[in-house]
């Protein structure tokens, strides 16, 4: 009997003293979330300015950061930031917020999970190895916080490589340790402290890494030649007419400061045949990254349950041109694609489905305008800079495709072949109109000057 007790006590001492392997630290802590508490604690800031939306964050060895929503508490607080192969897990999308409800510091960023809406957070009061976590933005567990420096990081607008050094301890940096992100003293030579946004090459890659300001400055000299050569070789000769010197010299901006002065170039001249939807990694315009077919498939899943008033039809703008989608003109998910205006030619890039009911449309007398080629929705976002408020985006409004309905994608429609693109989010105050080679937005005129026509 006594020997059994001693054996038990000895085993208990051994377990207490032994270090716990990282893989055991991050097993799921809850089996399900308390939905009401989660909704209260993790409210998205719809007023925020985002330098990057739904981006993946790569480590120097090419893996991606992710969060498991069930690895924390019942509110999805205290979840660790984990590392895995890109596109192998859920929770790899991140918004980089430079201003908003929880960020009032110029030159700083919040890093927010698109899965949970929680923020990167450093809390030195917690036990070593458990200080880097996701937590309700603002720093209050119930979501009632405003701004906390434990969630703010210096940010120069670039896509990286960059480090995450929290404002409450600028001498420390987030550091990859195995399959999790921890904290360590900042070391400029430590590749485990280097991260990149939007699929840009990691610090250890042989490919040159360009941040957003570099893309704007060197687009003509570096990126134009690469994109023109790659796309011409990968797609068809028709792309040569699309990727003109004028088009490729205008760098698509993704940071709040840069996009104000330079909105993405639109496709303006297309030969018969159009631009195929790529099925492999090819260069894309926004952020200088490459398309990721797996991420595209997840973000733009076709709604086979939807009611379609029209299928695969061209839409003619009031100026006589047709809407056109270049699948290589957006980001790695085929989001944020400018809706170009071209001479009507009947190419697959000009075809759209008019959806009146379905997974992403639950409003009567309304329609979604969905690209038949990519399955993305024409979307209005008034938070984006002038000239770049109208893009093609994942239906439902979430970058990774998990959104349900978004009023910036719904326009009034009661049948017929004429319609005004007046996003329901704007309550007839703003309409989509022809701009400089692409769709833009302007105050609604209330007359026939803004009527689009479905060509059947």
GROMACS .gro file of C-alpha atoms in nm:
model
  456
    1UNK     CA    1   0.000   0.000   0.000
    2UNK     CA    2   0.272   0.249   0.101
    3UNK     CA    3   0.481   0.158  -0.200
    4UNK     CA    4   0.184   0.231  -0.425
    5UNK     CA    5   0.144   0.573  -0.269
    6UNK     CA    6   0.514   0.649  -0.317
    7UNK     CA    7   0.494   0.538  -0.678
    8UNK     CA    8   0.195   0.766  -0.736
    9UNK     CA    9   0.358   1.065  -0.566
   10UNK     CA   10   0.676   1.010  -0.759
   11UNK     CA   11   0.487   0.999  -1.084
   12UNK     CA   12   0.300   1.316  -0.991
   13UNK     CA   13   0.626   1.497  -0.917
   14UNK     CA   14   0.770   1.381  -1.250
   15UNK     CA   15   0.467   1.506  -1.441
   16UNK     CA   16   0.472   1.841  -1.261
   17UNK     CA   17   0.840   1.899  -1.322
   18UNK     CA   18   0.856   1.777  -1.678
   19UNK     CA   19   0.818   2.030  -1.960
   20UNK     CA   20   0.499   1.989  -2.161
   21UNK     CA   21   0.554   1.938  -2.530
   22UNK     CA   22   0.425   2.224  -2.745
   23UNK     CA   23   0.189   1.992  -2.929
   24UNK     CA   24   0.010   1.917  -2.603
   25UNK     CA   25  -0.015   2.282  -2.503
   26UNK     CA   26  -0.243   2.361  -2.794
   27UNK     CA   27  -0.500   2.087  -2.793
   28UNK     CA   28  -0.854   2.213  -2.819
   29UNK     CA   29  -0.964   2.370  -2.493
   30UNK     CA   30  -1.339   2.367  -2.566
   31UNK     CA   31  -1.564   2.144  -2.772
   32UNK     CA   32  -1.785   2.435  -2.883
   33UNK     CA   33  -1.815   2.809  -2.839
   34UNK     CA   34  -2.083   2.988  -2.642
   35UNK     CA   35  -2.222   3.158  -2.951
   36UNK     CA   36  -2.385   3.450  -2.771
   37UNK     CA   37  -2.072   3.524  -2.569
   38UNK     CA   38  -1.854   3.483  -2.879
   39UNK     CA   39  -2.068   3.724  -3.082
   40UNK     CA   40  -2.048   3.981  -2.803
   41UNK     CA   41  -1.672   3.946  -2.750
   42UNK     CA   42  -1.555   3.926  -3.111
   43UNK     CA   43  -1.744   4.196  -3.296
   44UNK     CA   44  -1.593   4.299  -3.631
   45UNK     CA   45  -1.508   4.668  -3.673
   46UNK     CA   46  -1.690   4.758  -3.993
   47UNK     CA   47  -1.549   5.112  -3.981
   48UNK     CA   48  -1.187   5.000  -3.986
   49UNK     CA   49  -0.928   5.089  -4.250
   50UNK     CA   50  -0.759   4.772  -4.374
   51UNK     CA   51  -0.418   4.767  -4.540
   52UNK     CA   52  -0.472   4.398  -4.621
   53UNK     CA   53  -0.795   4.196  -4.613
   54UNK     CA   54  -0.803   3.821  -4.565
   55UNK     CA   55  -0.429   3.789  -4.622
   56UNK     CA   56  -0.224   3.488  -4.524
   57UNK     CA   57   0.079   3.554  -4.305
   58UNK     CA   58   0.382   3.354  -4.405
   59UNK     CA   59   0.679   3.258  -4.192
   60UNK     CA   60   1.033   3.267  -4.325
   61UNK     CA   61   1.016   2.895  -4.411
   62UNK     CA   62   0.699   2.941  -4.618
   63UNK     CA   63   0.439   2.815  -4.370
   64UNK     CA   64   0.133   3.014  -4.261
   65UNK     CA   65  -0.008   3.138  -3.930
   66UNK     CA   66  -0.350   3.013  -3.830
   67UNK     CA   67  -0.591   2.997  -3.539
   68UNK     CA   68  -0.814   2.713  -3.423
   69UNK     CA   69  -1.124   2.876  -3.278
   70UNK     CA   70  -1.174   2.592  -3.029
   71UNK     CA   71  -0.818   2.608  -2.890
   72UNK     CA   72  -0.903   2.882  -2.640
   73UNK     CA   73  -1.196   2.957  -2.412
   74UNK     CA   74  -1.571   2.967  -2.476
   75UNK     CA   75  -1.541   3.315  -2.635
   76UNK     CA   76  -1.249   3.214  -2.864
   77UNK     CA   77  -1.018   3.421  -2.645
   78UNK     CA   78  -0.671   3.298  -2.540
   79UNK     CA   79  -0.628   3.099  -2.860
   80UNK     CA   80  -0.262   3.039  -2.956
   81UNK     CA   81  -0.123   3.154  -3.290
   82UNK     CA   82  -0.018   2.834  -3.460
   83UNK     CA   83   0.185   2.752  -3.771
   84UNK     CA   84   0.106   2.500  -4.046
   85UNK     CA   85   0.147   2.443  -4.417
   86UNK     CA   86  -0.036   2.711  -4.614
   87UNK     CA   87  -0.393   2.620  -4.715
   88UNK     CA   88  -0.384   2.305  -4.499
   89UNK     CA   89  -0.606   2.440  -4.219
   90UNK     CA   90  -0.891   2.680  -4.158
   91UNK     CA   91  -0.823   3.008  -3.984
   92UNK     CA   92  -0.534   3.129  -4.205
   93UNK     CA   93  -0.697   3.459  -4.304
   94UNK     CA   94  -0.595   3.789  -4.138
   95UNK     CA   95  -0.696   4.154  -4.169
   96UNK     CA   96  -0.430   4.420  -4.116
   97UNK     CA   97  -0.611   4.720  -3.964
   98UNK     CA   98  -0.439   5.058  -3.962
   99UNK     CA   99  -0.721   5.269  -3.817
  100UNK     CA  100  -1.052   5.207  -3.648
  101UNK     CA  101  -1.232   5.145  -3.323
  102UNK     CA  102  -0.937   4.957  -3.172
  103UNK     CA  103  -0.648   5.141  -3.340
  104UNK     CA  104  -0.605   5.516  -3.298
  105UNK     CA  105  -0.225   5.523  -3.331
  106UNK     CA  106  -0.078   5.639  -3.661
  107UNK     CA  107   0.188   5.407  -3.807
  108UNK     CA  108   0.055   5.103  -3.624
  109UNK     CA  109  -0.149   4.796  -3.706
  110UNK     CA  110  -0.381   4.543  -3.552
  111UNK     CA  111  -0.359   4.187  -3.681
  112UNK     CA  112  -0.710   4.042  -3.675
  113UNK     CA  113  -0.824   3.687  -3.748
  114UNK     CA  114  -1.093   3.674  -4.017
  115UNK     CA  115  -1.215   3.352  -3.854
  116UNK     CA  116  -1.268   3.479  -3.499
  117UNK     CA  117  -1.227   3.861  -3.528
  118UNK     CA  118  -0.982   3.844  -3.236
  119UNK     CA  119  -0.652   4.036  -3.232
  120UNK     CA  120  -0.285   3.943  -3.193
  121UNK     CA  121  -0.212   4.012  -2.826
  122UNK     CA  122   0.099   4.007  -2.604
  123UNK     CA  123   0.042   3.975  -2.231
  124UNK     CA  124   0.366   3.957  -2.029
  125UNK     CA  125   0.167   3.889  -1.710
  126UNK     CA  126   0.089   3.539  -1.831
  127UNK     CA  127   0.314   3.238  -1.784
  128UNK     CA  128   0.615   3.202  -2.011
  129UNK     CA  129   0.520   3.019  -2.330
  130UNK     CA  130   0.160   3.138  -2.304
  131UNK     CA  131   0.197   3.513  -2.355
  132UNK     CA  132   0.129   3.539  -2.730
  133UNK     CA  133  -0.239   3.473  -2.796
  134UNK     CA  134  -0.545   3.601  -2.976
  135UNK     CA  135  -0.780   3.808  -2.762
  136UNK     CA  136  -1.084   4.032  -2.806
  137UNK     CA  137  -0.975   4.348  -2.985
  138UNK     CA  138  -0.953   4.630  -2.733
  139UNK     CA  139  -0.828   4.399  -2.459
  140UNK     CA  140  -1.151   4.327  -2.271
  141UNK     CA  141  -1.267   3.966  -2.263
  142UNK     CA  142  -1.629   4.060  -2.325
  143UNK     CA  143  -1.543   4.282  -2.622
  144UNK     CA  144  -1.599   4.609  -2.436
  145UNK     CA  145  -1.243   4.738  -2.475
  146UNK     CA  146  -1.136   5.034  -2.690
  147UNK     CA  147  -0.759   5.041  -2.755
  148UNK     CA  148  -0.472   4.854  -2.592
  149UNK     CA  149  -0.102   4.880  -2.678
  150UNK     CA  150  -0.062   4.506  -2.623
  151UNK     CA  151  -0.236   4.458  -2.960
  152UNK     CA  152  -0.070   4.736  -3.161
  153UNK     CA  153   0.244   4.683  -3.368
  154UNK     CA  154   0.456   4.934  -3.564
  155UNK     CA  155   0.370   4.917  -3.935
  156UNK     CA  156   0.519   5.095  -4.237
  157UNK     CA  157   0.262   4.978  -4.491
  158UNK     CA  158   0.479   4.709  -4.647
  159UNK     CA  159   0.400   4.346  -4.710
  160UNK     CA  160   0.727   4.243  -4.551
  161UNK     CA  161   0.942   4.080  -4.447
  162UNK     CA  162   0.853   4.248  -4.119
  163UNK     CA  163   0.847   4.170  -3.749
  164UNK     CA  164   0.567   4.183  -3.492
  165UNK     CA  165   0.695   4.389  -3.200
  166UNK     CA  166   0.410   4.482  -2.964
  167UNK     CA  167   0.387   4.845  -2.852
  168UNK     CA  168   0.383   4.736  -2.487
  169UNK     CA  169   0.730   4.580  -2.529
  170UNK     CA  170   0.914   4.706  -2.837
  171UNK     CA  171   1.228   4.511  -2.742
  172UNK     CA  172   1.046   4.180  -2.787
  173UNK     CA  173   0.928   4.019  -3.112
  174UNK     CA  174   0.686   3.742  -3.200
  175UNK     CA  175   0.896   3.437  -3.282
  176UNK     CA  176   0.812   3.106  -3.448
  177UNK     CA  177   0.904   2.819  -3.217
  178UNK     CA  178   0.816   2.490  -3.378
  179UNK     CA  179   0.446   2.498  -3.466
  180UNK     CA  180   0.349   2.796  -3.253
  181UNK     CA  181   0.428   3.167  -3.223
  182UNK     CA  182   0.594   3.277  -2.899
  183UNK     CA  183   0.795   3.582  -2.786
  184UNK     CA  184   1.170   3.647  -2.771
  185UNK     CA  185   1.409   3.945  -2.764
  186UNK     CA  186   1.414   4.110  -3.106
  187UNK     CA  187   1.702   3.998  -3.326
  188UNK     CA  188   1.726   4.139  -3.678
  189UNK     CA  189   1.915   3.830  -3.791
  190UNK     CA  190   1.657   3.583  -3.660
  191UNK     CA  191   1.455   3.448  -3.955
  192UNK     CA  192   1.198   3.308  -3.710
  193UNK     CA  193   1.093   3.669  -3.639
  194UNK     CA  194   1.029   3.756  -4.005
  195UNK     CA  195   0.680   3.742  -4.160
  196UNK     CA  196   0.521   3.844  -4.491
  197UNK     CA  197   0.166   3.926  -4.604
  198UNK     CA  198  -0.037   3.825  -4.908
  199UNK     CA  199   0.173   3.542  -5.038
  200UNK     CA  200   0.489   3.746  -5.089
  201UNK     CA  201   0.807   3.531  -5.067
  202UNK     CA  202   0.940   3.466  -4.718
  203UNK     CA  203   1.278   3.589  -4.598
  204UNK     CA  204   1.440   3.261  -4.687
  205UNK     CA  205   1.304   3.251  -5.043
  206UNK     CA  206   1.526   3.293  -5.344
  207UNK     CA  207   1.264   3.518  -5.503
  208UNK     CA  208   1.304   3.893  -5.446
  209UNK     CA  209   1.063   4.028  -5.184
  210UNK     CA  210   0.893   4.359  -5.252
  211UNK     CA  211   0.692   4.564  -5.008
  212UNK     CA  212   0.400   4.777  -5.118
  213UNK     CA  213   0.599   5.099  -5.161
  214UNK     CA  214   0.858   4.912  -5.367
  215UNK     CA  215   0.587   4.769  -5.592
  216UNK     CA  216   0.462   5.119  -5.663
  217UNK     CA  217   0.808   5.257  -5.730
  218UNK     CA  218   0.958   4.971  -5.928
  219UNK     CA  219   0.654   4.829  -6.103
  220UNK     CA  220   0.765   4.945  -6.447
  221UNK     CA  221   1.122   4.822  -6.417
  222UNK     CA  222   1.067   4.493  -6.238
  223UNK     CA  223   0.712   4.369  -6.221
  224UNK     CA  224   0.590   4.464  -6.565
  225UNK     CA  225   0.849   4.253  -6.742
  226UNK     CA  226   0.790   3.957  -6.514
  227UNK     CA  227   0.411   3.968  -6.532
  228UNK     CA  228   0.401   4.027  -6.905
  229UNK     CA  229   0.642   3.745  -6.980
  230UNK     CA  230   0.485   3.502  -6.736
  231UNK     CA  231   0.124   3.563  -6.828
  232UNK     CA  232   0.192   3.567  -7.201
  233UNK     CA  233   0.370   3.234  -7.176
  234UNK     CA  234   0.119   3.081  -6.938
  235UNK     CA  235  -0.209   3.193  -7.089
  236UNK     CA  236  -0.239   3.288  -7.457
  237UNK     CA  237  -0.139   3.557  -7.700
  238UNK     CA  238  -0.467   3.732  -7.626
  239UNK     CA  239  -0.324   3.837  -7.292
  240UNK     CA  240  -0.055   4.032  -7.471
  241UNK     CA  241  -0.322   4.275  -7.583
  242UNK     CA  242  -0.456   4.293  -7.229
  243UNK     CA  243  -0.131   4.351  -7.044
  244UNK     CA  244  -0.037   4.672  -7.215
  245UNK     CA  245   0.236   4.909  -7.107
  246UNK     CA  246  -0.024   5.144  -6.966
  247UNK     CA  247  -0.202   4.870  -6.773
  248UNK     CA  248   0.107   4.714  -6.619
  249UNK     CA  249   0.273   5.039  -6.525
  250UNK     CA  250  -0.001   5.120  -6.279
  251UNK     CA  251   0.070   4.924  -5.964
  252UNK     CA  252  -0.235   4.799  -5.775
  253UNK     CA  253  -0.210   4.945  -5.427
  254UNK     CA  254  -0.322   4.758  -5.118
  255UNK     CA  255  -0.219   4.987  -4.836
  256UNK     CA  256  -0.447   5.266  -4.724
  257UNK     CA  257  -0.197   5.540  -4.805
  258UNK     CA  258  -0.087   5.405  -5.143
  259UNK     CA  259  -0.425   5.310  -5.281
  260UNK     CA  260  -0.546   5.667  -5.250
  261UNK     CA  261  -0.303   5.786  -5.514
  262UNK     CA  262  -0.310   5.478  -5.740
  263UNK     CA  263  -0.607   5.249  -5.796
  264UNK     CA  264  -0.559   4.924  -5.987
  265UNK     CA  265  -0.547   4.934  -6.363
  266UNK     CA  266  -0.845   4.786  -6.544
  267UNK     CA  267  -0.838   4.561  -6.850
  268UNK     CA  268  -0.917   4.785  -7.145
  269UNK     CA  269  -0.848   4.585  -7.461
  270UNK     CA  270  -0.921   4.216  -7.511
  271UNK     CA  271  -0.900   3.993  -7.816
  272UNK     CA  272  -1.170   3.739  -7.893
  273UNK     CA  273  -1.128   3.447  -7.654
  274UNK     CA  274  -1.067   3.645  -7.338
  275UNK     CA  275  -0.844   3.547  -7.046
  276UNK     CA  276  -0.888   3.194  -6.908
  277UNK     CA  277  -0.938   3.137  -6.538
  278UNK     CA  278  -0.599   2.995  -6.429
  279UNK     CA  279  -0.582   2.650  -6.270
  280UNK     CA  280  -0.223   2.686  -6.152
  281UNK     CA  281  -0.014   2.947  -5.975
  282UNK     CA  282   0.041   3.250  -6.199
  283UNK     CA  283   0.133   3.612  -6.114
  284UNK     CA  284  -0.153   3.833  -5.999
  285UNK     CA  285  -0.162   4.209  -5.992
  286UNK     CA  286  -0.247   4.302  -5.635
  287UNK     CA  287   0.045   4.291  -5.387
  288UNK     CA  288   0.271   4.130  -5.648
  289UNK     CA  289   0.183   3.778  -5.535
  290UNK     CA  290   0.076   3.463  -5.713
  291UNK     CA  291  -0.265   3.304  -5.752
  292UNK     CA  292  -0.335   3.006  -5.524
  293UNK     CA  293  -0.588   2.771  -5.685
  294UNK     CA  294  -0.675   2.599  -5.356
  295UNK     CA  295  -0.751   2.931  -5.187
  296UNK     CA  296  -0.948   3.044  -5.494
  297UNK     CA  297  -1.165   2.732  -5.486
  298UNK     CA  298  -1.241   2.788  -5.117
  299UNK     CA  299  -1.316   3.159  -5.157
  300UNK     CA  300  -1.539   3.125  -5.466
  301UNK     CA  301  -1.748   2.814  -5.426
  302UNK     CA  302  -2.037   2.810  -5.671
  303UNK     CA  303  -2.384   2.817  -5.513
  304UNK     CA  304  -2.562   2.536  -5.696
  305UNK     CA  305  -2.875   2.595  -5.485
  306UNK     CA  306  -2.921   2.950  -5.611
  307UNK     CA  307  -3.209   3.078  -5.822
  308UNK     CA  308  -3.071   3.236  -6.138
  309UNK     CA  309  -3.284   3.484  -6.333
  310UNK     CA  310  -3.015   3.480  -6.603
  311UNK     CA  311  -2.716   3.255  -6.657
  312UNK     CA  312  -2.398   3.348  -6.842
  313UNK     CA  313  -2.516   3.679  -6.987
  314UNK     CA  314  -2.324   3.993  -7.080
  315UNK     CA  315  -2.402   4.319  -6.903
  316UNK     CA  316  -2.375   4.643  -7.098
  317UNK     CA  317  -2.294   4.964  -6.912
  318UNK     CA  318  -2.465   5.296  -6.996
  319UNK     CA  319  -2.161   5.394  -7.205
  320UNK     CA  320  -2.212   5.094  -7.436
  321UNK     CA  321  -1.921   4.887  -7.307
  322UNK     CA  322  -1.949   4.547  -7.137
  323UNK     CA  323  -1.836   4.441  -6.793
  324UNK     CA  324  -1.523   4.223  -6.800
  325UNK     CA  325  -1.337   4.024  -6.533
  326UNK     CA  326  -0.964   3.952  -6.558
  327UNK     CA  327  -0.902   3.670  -6.306
  328UNK     CA  328  -0.533   3.764  -6.276
  329UNK     CA  329  -0.601   4.126  -6.181
  330UNK     CA  330  -0.682   4.066  -5.813
  331UNK     CA  331  -0.513   3.898  -5.518
  332UNK     CA  332  -0.414   3.536  -5.459
  333UNK     CA  333  -0.780   3.441  -5.394
  334UNK     CA  334  -0.916   3.625  -5.701
  335UNK     CA  335  -1.061   3.890  -5.472
  336UNK     CA  336  -1.042   4.269  -5.524
  337UNK     CA  337  -1.052   4.234  -5.904
  338UNK     CA  338  -1.145   4.561  -6.082
  339UNK     CA  339  -1.461   4.527  -6.292
  340UNK     CA  340  -1.329   4.640  -6.629
  341UNK     CA  341  -1.521   4.796  -6.918
  342UNK     CA  342  -1.440   4.669  -7.268
  343UNK     CA  343  -1.585   4.662  -7.617
  344UNK     CA  344  -1.851   4.390  -7.608
  345UNK     CA  345  -1.710   4.072  -7.762
  346UNK     CA  346  -1.897   3.791  -7.587
  347UNK     CA  347  -1.590   3.642  -7.416
  348UNK     CA  348  -1.631   3.421  -7.105
  349UNK     CA  349  -1.484   3.708  -6.902
  350UNK     CA  350  -1.795   3.913  -6.985
  351UNK     CA  351  -2.047   3.657  -6.860
  352UNK     CA  352  -2.246   3.694  -6.539
  353UNK     CA  353  -2.519   3.510  -6.350
  354UNK     CA  354  -2.804   3.717  -6.204
  355UNK     CA  355  -2.892   3.545  -5.875
  356UNK     CA  356  -3.220   3.635  -5.706
  357UNK     CA  357  -3.213   3.386  -5.418
  358UNK     CA  358  -2.963   3.154  -5.259
  359UNK     CA  359  -2.691   3.116  -5.001
  360UNK     CA  360  -2.571   3.475  -5.045
  361UNK     CA  361  -2.903   3.643  -5.125
  362UNK     CA  362  -3.187   3.628  -4.876
  363UNK     CA  363  -3.351   3.960  -4.972
  364UNK     CA  364  -3.663   3.988  -5.186
  365UNK     CA  365  -3.650   4.191  -5.507
  366UNK     CA  366  -3.273   4.195  -5.513
  367UNK     CA  367  -2.995   4.037  -5.715
  368UNK     CA  368  -2.634   3.936  -5.691
  369UNK     CA  369  -2.420   3.994  -6.001
  370UNK     CA  370  -2.189   3.693  -6.011
  371UNK     CA  371  -1.907   3.633  -6.256
  372UNK     CA  372  -1.981   3.309  -6.443
  373UNK     CA  373  -1.606   3.265  -6.485
  374UNK     CA  374  -1.481   3.308  -6.127
  375UNK     CA  375  -1.800   3.291  -5.912
  376UNK     CA  376  -1.706   3.620  -5.745
  377UNK     CA  377  -1.968   3.890  -5.678
  378UNK     CA  378  -1.961   4.252  -5.790
  379UNK     CA  379  -1.914   4.432  -5.461
  380UNK     CA  380  -1.926   4.791  -5.336
  381UNK     CA  381  -1.718   4.889  -5.032
  382UNK     CA  382  -1.734   5.258  -4.945
  383UNK     CA  383  -1.444   5.219  -4.701
  384UNK     CA  384  -1.204   5.169  -4.990
  385UNK     CA  385  -1.032   5.469  -5.152
  386UNK     CA  386  -1.194   5.664  -5.432
  387UNK     CA  387  -1.160   5.487  -5.765
  388UNK     CA  388  -1.133   5.145  -5.601
  389UNK     CA  389  -1.469   5.105  -5.428
  390UNK     CA  390  -1.610   4.858  -5.684
  391UNK     CA  391  -1.439   4.520  -5.717
  392UNK     CA  392  -1.515   4.152  -5.758
  393UNK     CA  393  -1.508   3.983  -5.417
  394UNK     CA  394  -1.610   3.656  -5.254
  395UNK     CA  395  -1.989   3.635  -5.240
  396UNK     CA  396  -2.101   3.695  -4.883
  397UNK     CA  397  -1.829   3.953  -4.823
  398UNK     CA  398  -1.567   3.745  -4.642
  399UNK     CA  399  -1.233   3.701  -4.817
  400UNK     CA  400  -1.201   3.329  -4.754
  401UNK     CA  401  -1.555   3.254  -4.874
  402UNK     CA  402  -1.719   3.192  -4.539
  403UNK     CA  403  -1.954   3.494  -4.559
  404UNK     CA  404  -2.330   3.460  -4.594
  405UNK     CA  405  -2.492   3.780  -4.723
  406UNK     CA  406  -2.349   4.127  -4.780
  407UNK     CA  407  -2.567   4.427  -4.861
  408UNK     CA  408  -2.285   4.587  -5.057
  409UNK     CA  409  -2.329   4.307  -5.312
  410UNK     CA  410  -2.709   4.321  -5.345
  411UNK     CA  411  -2.881   4.553  -5.593
  412UNK     CA  412  -3.255   4.608  -5.653
  413UNK     CA  413  -3.402   4.375  -5.917
  414UNK     CA  414  -3.762   4.284  -5.996
  415UNK     CA  415  -3.709   4.126  -6.336
  416UNK     CA  416  -3.656   4.248  -6.688
  417UNK     CA  417  -3.329   4.327  -6.861
  418UNK     CA  418  -3.260   4.676  -6.725
  419UNK     CA  419  -3.130   4.753  -6.380
  420UNK     CA  420  -2.952   5.019  -6.180
  421UNK     CA  421  -2.656   4.904  -5.971
  422UNK     CA  422  -2.759   5.071  -5.644
  423UNK     CA  423  -2.604   4.869  -5.358
  424UNK     CA  424  -2.859   4.809  -5.084
  425UNK     CA  425  -2.600   4.908  -4.825
  426UNK     CA  426  -2.617   5.265  -4.961
  427UNK     CA  427  -2.996   5.302  -4.962
  428UNK     CA  428  -3.014   5.452  -5.312
  429UNK     CA  429  -2.757   5.721  -5.231
  430UNK     CA  430  -2.468   5.563  -5.425
  431UNK     CA  431  -2.478   5.387  -5.762
  432UNK     CA  432  -2.220   5.200  -5.968
  433UNK     CA  433  -2.129   5.383  -6.287
  434UNK     CA  434  -1.877   5.364  -6.571
  435UNK     CA  435  -1.543   5.511  -6.467
  436UNK     CA  436  -1.199   5.525  -6.622
  437UNK     CA  437  -1.190   5.184  -6.788
  438UNK     CA  438  -1.367   5.018  -6.496
  439UNK     CA  439  -1.677   5.040  -6.278
  440UNK     CA  440  -1.671   5.316  -6.022
  441UNK     CA  441  -1.926   5.471  -5.785
  442UNK     CA  442  -2.108   5.804  -5.778
  443UNK     CA  443  -2.422   5.958  -5.628
  444UNK     CA  444  -2.737   5.809  -5.779
  445UNK     CA  445  -2.881   6.033  -6.051
  446UNK     CA  446  -3.236   5.901  -6.040
  447UNK     CA  447  -3.268   5.893  -6.419
  448UNK     CA  448  -3.184   5.659  -6.707
  449UNK     CA  449  -2.819   5.768  -6.726
  450UNK     CA  450  -2.712   5.490  -6.486
  451UNK     CA  451  -2.912   5.201  -6.628
  452UNK     CA  452  -2.728   4.880  -6.720
  453UNK     CA  453  -2.866   4.634  -6.975
  454UNK     CA  454  -2.861   4.255  -6.963
  455UNK     CA  455  -2.782   4.127  -7.311
  456UNK     CA  456  -2.975   3.805  -7.379
   0.00000   0.00000   0.00000
